Amino acid sequence: MTGTANSASSTTPKRRVSAEEVAEQVMRLLESRVLLPGDRLREQDLADRFKVSRGPVREALRILEARSVVHIEPMKGATITRLSDDEALDAVAASAALFGVACRLAAIRCAEADLAKIDEKIAKLEAMVNEGYSPREFFLQTLRIGRAVGQAARSPRLMRMVEDIRFGAPDYFGPLGFTSDKLRQEALNSWKAMRTALAERDAASAEALGRKVHDDALAAALLVVA
């Protein structure tokens, strides 16, 4: 009896979580680059990492497949989507259009608390312009501002579409848009203009600026790799 009790107590209990929660945890690993495009996703590895059974993991992978974040092949399992350069360019263009819509909605729906969060993140971006931060660090801060704007739009499904459509794009399409102080200053100016458009409820300008921040960063990145 003692041996049985000790064995049971040493076994790590599996947490009860939904497949949606597991899917979001996988997305966080993608965003932090713990997982990369092309990586294999093994159900047991994920179950062990999140301390859950394989059932929610299996269902989470199906959810992510429906969002085009992973690709599942019979007998091979799941792989994180990796886009070709041409596919990535199309994805960034689509993301820009969708983010423009989110910015339009944010101009209509944002509250003072939303503007305060955006101000905080823009202030951080401004401090990063000439302070030796890496292009990737600067890029990630622009994403944080974009998410704050997206939250102000009050449309979680739309923002999931904005983020999902770009998964699998080569990493350089983001950071290489911010390789000089000049490019960073231009990006900062665009985000400040966005904040003004939101505060003034100028939906048309907000939408145009939402597209612009995407297009400018991509154009700068393509000049670097040309």
CSV table of C-alpha atoms in Angstrom, one decimal:
chain,number,residue,atom,x,y,z
A,1,MET,CA,0.0,0.0,0.0
A,2,THR,CA,2.8,2.3,0.9
A,3,GLY,CA,4.6,1.8,-2.4
A,4,THR,CA,1.4,2.4,-4.3
A,5,ALA,CA,0.7,5.6,-2.4
A,6,ASN,CA,4.2,6.9,-3.0
A,7,SER,CA,4.0,6.1,-6.7
A,8,ALA,CA,0.7,7.9,-7.0
A,9,SER,CA,1.8,11.0,-5.1
A,10,SER,CA,5.0,11.3,-7.3
A,11,THR,CA,3.0,11.4,-10.5
A,12,THR,CA,2.4,14.9,-11.8
A,13,PRO,CA,-1.3,15.5,-12.1
A,14,LYS,CA,-2.6,16.6,-15.5
A,15,ARG,CA,-4.3,20.0,-15.5
A,16,ARG,CA,-7.8,20.3,-16.9
A,17,VAL,CA,-7.5,22.9,-19.6
A,18,SER,CA,-9.5,23.5,-22.8
A,19,ALA,CA,-8.1,23.0,-26.3
A,20,GLU,CA,-8.5,26.7,-26.9
A,21,GLU,CA,-6.2,27.4,-23.9
A,22,VAL,CA,-3.5,25.0,-25.2
A,23,ALA,CA,-3.8,26.6,-28.7
A,24,GLU,CA,-3.1,30.0,-27.2
A,25,GLN,CA,-0.1,28.7,-25.3
A,26,VAL,CA,1.3,27.3,-28.5
A,27,MET,CA,0.8,30.7,-30.1
A,28,ARG,CA,2.7,32.4,-27.3
A,29,LEU,CA,5.6,30.0,-28.0
A,30,LEU,CA,5.5,31.0,-31.6
A,31,GLU,CA,5.5,34.7,-30.8
A,32,SER,CA,8.5,34.3,-28.4
A,33,ARG,CA,10.3,32.2,-31.1
A,34,VAL,CA,10.6,29.1,-28.9
A,35,LEU,CA,8.9,27.5,-31.8
A,36,LEU,CA,9.7,28.4,-35.4
A,37,PRO,CA,8.2,28.0,-38.9
A,38,GLY,CA,8.9,24.5,-40.1
A,39,ASP,CA,9.2,22.9,-36.6
A,40,ARG,CA,7.5,19.6,-35.9
A,41,LEU,CA,4.9,19.7,-33.1
A,42,ARG,CA,4.7,16.3,-31.3
A,43,GLU,CA,1.6,15.8,-29.2
A,44,GLN,CA,3.4,14.2,-26.3
A,45,ASP,CA,6.1,16.9,-26.1
A,46,LEU,CA,3.4,19.6,-25.9
A,47,ALA,CA,1.4,17.6,-23.4
A,48,ASP,CA,4.5,17.3,-21.2
A,49,ARG,CA,5.3,21.0,-21.5
A,50,PHE,CA,1.8,22.1,-20.6
A,51,LYS,CA,1.2,19.3,-18.1
A,52,VAL,CA,-2.0,18.2,-19.8
A,53,SER,CA,-3.3,15.0,-21.4
A,54,ARG,CA,-2.8,14.5,-25.2
A,55,GLY,CA,-6.6,15.0,-25.9
A,56,PRO,CA,-6.6,18.8,-25.5
A,57,VAL,CA,-3.3,19.0,-27.4
A,58,ARG,CA,-4.7,17.0,-30.3
A,59,GLU,CA,-7.7,19.3,-30.5
A,60,ALA,CA,-5.6,22.4,-30.1
A,61,LEU,CA,-3.5,21.4,-33.1
A,62,ARG,CA,-6.8,21.0,-35.1
A,63,ILE,CA,-7.8,24.5,-34.1
A,64,LEU,CA,-4.4,25.9,-35.2
A,65,GLU,CA,-4.7,24.0,-38.5
A,66,ALA,CA,-8.1,25.7,-39.1
A,67,ARG,CA,-6.3,29.0,-38.5
A,68,SER,CA,-3.5,28.0,-41.0
A,69,VAL,CA,-0.9,28.2,-38.2
A,70,VAL,CA,0.0,24.5,-38.5
A,71,HIS,CA,-0.2,21.9,-41.2
A,72,ILE,CA,-1.2,18.3,-40.3
A,73,GLU,CA,-0.3,15.4,-42.5
A,74,PRO,CA,-1.5,11.8,-41.9
A,75,MET,CA,1.1,9.6,-40.4
A,76,LYS,CA,3.5,12.6,-40.1
A,77,GLY,CA,1.9,14.8,-37.6
A,78,ALA,CA,1.8,18.6,-37.3
A,79,THR,CA,4.3,21.1,-38.6
A,80,ILE,CA,4.3,24.9,-38.0
A,81,THR,CA,3.4,26.6,-41.3
A,82,ARG,CA,6.3,28.1,-43.3
A,83,LEU,CA,5.5,30.5,-46.1
A,84,SER,CA,7.6,31.0,-49.2
A,85,ASP,CA,8.7,34.6,-49.9
A,86,ASP,CA,5.9,35.2,-52.4
A,87,GLU,CA,3.3,33.8,-50.0
A,88,ALA,CA,4.7,35.9,-47.2
A,89,LEU,CA,4.4,39.1,-49.4
A,90,ASP,CA,0.7,38.2,-50.1
A,91,ALA,CA,0.2,37.5,-46.4
A,92,VAL,CA,1.7,40.9,-45.3
A,93,ALA,CA,-0.5,42.7,-47.9
A,94,ALA,CA,-3.6,41.0,-46.5
A,95,SER,CA,-2.5,41.7,-43.0
A,96,ALA,CA,-2.1,45.4,-43.8
A,97,ALA,CA,-5.7,45.5,-45.2
A,98,LEU,CA,-7.2,43.7,-42.1
A,99,PHE,CA,-5.2,45.9,-39.7
A,100,GLY,CA,-6.5,49.0,-41.5
A,101,VAL,CA,-10.0,47.8,-40.8
A,102,ALA,CA,-9.1,47.2,-37.1
A,103,CYS,CA,-7.7,50.8,-36.9
A,104,ARG,CA,-10.9,52.2,-38.4
A,105,LEU,CA,-12.9,50.3,-35.7
A,106,ALA,CA,-10.6,51.5,-33.0
A,107,ALA,CA,-11.2,55.1,-34.0
A,108,ILE,CA,-14.9,54.5,-33.6
A,109,ARG,CA,-14.8,52.4,-30.4
A,110,CYS,CA,-11.7,53.3,-28.4
A,111,ALA,CA,-12.0,54.6,-24.8
A,112,GLU,CA,-9.7,56.9,-22.8
A,113,ALA,CA,-8.2,53.8,-21.1
A,114,ASP,CA,-7.2,52.4,-24.6
A,115,LEU,CA,-5.5,55.7,-25.5
A,116,ALA,CA,-3.6,55.6,-22.3
A,117,LYS,CA,-2.2,52.1,-23.0
A,118,ILE,CA,-1.3,53.2,-26.5
A,119,ASP,CA,0.5,56.3,-25.2
A,120,GLU,CA,2.5,54.2,-22.8
A,121,LYS,CA,3.7,51.9,-25.6
A,122,ILE,CA,4.4,54.7,-28.0
A,123,ALA,CA,6.5,56.4,-25.3
A,124,LYS,CA,8.5,53.2,-25.0
A,125,LEU,CA,9.0,53.1,-28.8
A,126,GLU,CA,10.2,56.7,-28.8
A,127,ALA,CA,12.8,55.8,-26.1
A,128,MET,CA,14.1,53.0,-28.4
A,129,VAL,CA,14.7,55.1,-31.5
A,130,ASN,CA,18.3,56.1,-30.7
A,131,GLU,CA,19.2,53.8,-27.8
A,132,GLY,CA,20.9,50.9,-29.5
A,133,TYR,CA,18.0,48.5,-29.4
A,134,SER,CA,18.1,45.7,-32.0
A,135,PRO,CA,15.8,45.9,-35.0
A,136,ARG,CA,13.9,42.9,-33.6
A,137,GLU,CA,13.4,44.6,-30.2
A,138,PHE,CA,12.1,47.7,-32.0
A,139,PHE,CA,9.9,45.6,-34.3
A,140,LEU,CA,8.4,43.7,-31.3
A,141,GLN,CA,7.5,47.0,-29.6
A,142,THR,CA,5.6,48.1,-32.8
A,143,LEU,CA,3.7,44.8,-32.5
A,144,ARG,CA,2.7,45.7,-28.9
A,145,ILE,CA,1.4,49.0,-30.1
A,146,GLY,CA,-0.5,47.3,-32.9
A,147,ARG,CA,-2.1,44.9,-30.4
A,148,ALA,CA,-3.1,47.8,-28.1
A,149,VAL,CA,-4.8,49.4,-31.1
A,150,GLY,CA,-6.4,46.1,-31.9
A,151,GLN,CA,-7.8,45.8,-28.4
A,152,ALA,CA,-9.4,49.2,-28.8
A,153,ALA,CA,-11.2,47.9,-31.9
A,154,ARG,CA,-13.1,45.5,-29.7
A,155,SER,CA,-12.9,42.7,-32.3
A,156,PRO,CA,-10.8,39.8,-31.1
A,157,ARG,CA,-11.7,37.6,-34.1
A,158,LEU,CA,-10.5,40.3,-36.5
A,159,MET,CA,-7.2,40.7,-34.6
A,160,ARG,CA,-6.7,36.9,-34.6
A,161,MET,CA,-7.0,37.0,-38.4
A,162,VAL,CA,-4.5,39.8,-38.6
A,163,GLU,CA,-1.9,37.8,-36.6
A,164,ASP,CA,-2.7,34.3,-38.0
A,165,ILE,CA,-2.3,35.3,-41.6
A,166,ARG,CA,1.3,36.3,-41.2
A,167,PHE,CA,2.5,33.2,-39.3
A,168,GLY,CA,5.1,31.3,-41.2
A,169,ALA,CA,6.5,34.4,-43.0
A,170,PRO,CA,10.3,34.7,-43.0
A,171,ASP,CA,11.4,36.5,-39.8
A,172,TYR,CA,13.3,39.3,-41.7
A,173,PHE,CA,10.1,40.8,-43.0
A,174,GLY,CA,9.6,42.5,-39.6
A,175,PRO,CA,12.9,43.5,-38.1
A,176,LEU,CA,14.6,44.6,-41.3
A,177,GLY,CA,12.1,47.4,-41.6
A,178,PHE,CA,13.8,49.1,-38.7
A,179,THR,CA,17.5,48.9,-39.3
A,180,SER,CA,18.3,52.6,-39.1
A,181,ASP,CA,17.4,55.6,-36.9
A,182,LYS,CA,15.7,57.2,-39.9
A,183,LEU,CA,13.4,54.3,-40.4
A,184,ARG,CA,12.6,54.1,-36.7
A,185,GLN,CA,11.8,57.7,-36.5
A,186,GLU,CA,9.5,57.4,-39.5
A,187,ALA,CA,7.7,54.5,-37.9
A,188,LEU,CA,7.4,56.4,-34.6
A,189,ASN,CA,5.9,59.4,-36.4
A,190,SER,CA,3.3,57.1,-38.1
A,191,TRP,CA,2.3,55.6,-34.8
A,192,LYS,CA,2.0,59.1,-33.2
A,193,ALA,CA,-0.2,60.1,-36.1
A,194,MET,CA,-2.3,57.0,-35.5
A,195,ARG,CA,-2.8,58.0,-31.9
A,196,THR,CA,-4.0,61.4,-33.0
A,197,ALA,CA,-6.4,59.9,-35.5
A,198,LEU,CA,-7.9,57.6,-32.8
A,199,ALA,CA,-8.3,60.5,-30.3
A,200,GLU,CA,-10.0,62.6,-33.0
A,201,ARG,CA,-12.3,59.7,-34.1
A,202,ASP,CA,-10.9,60.0,-37.6
A,203,ALA,CA,-11.7,56.5,-38.9
A,204,ALA,CA,-10.5,57.1,-42.5
A,205,SER,CA,-7.1,58.4,-41.4
A,206,ALA,CA,-6.7,55.7,-38.9
A,207,GLU,CA,-7.4,53.0,-41.5
A,208,ALA,CA,-4.9,54.6,-43.9
A,209,LEU,CA,-2.2,54.8,-41.2
A,210,GLY,CA,-2.8,51.2,-40.3
A,211,ARG,CA,-2.0,50.2,-43.8
A,212,LYS,CA,0.9,52.6,-44.0
A,213,VAL,CA,2.8,51.2,-40.9
A,214,HIS,CA,2.7,47.8,-42.6
A,215,ASP,CA,3.6,49.0,-46.1
A,216,ASP,CA,6.5,51.2,-45.0
A,217,ALA,CA,8.1,48.5,-42.9
A,218,LEU,CA,7.8,45.9,-45.7
A,219,ALA,CA,9.2,48.3,-48.3
A,220,ALA,CA,12.2,49.1,-46.1
A,221,ALA,CA,12.8,45.4,-45.5
A,222,LEU,CA,12.7,44.6,-49.2
A,223,LEU,CA,15.3,47.3,-49.9
A,224,VAL,CA,17.6,45.6,-47.5
A,225,VAL,CA,17.3,42.2,-49.0
A,226,ALA,CA,17.2,43.2,-52.6
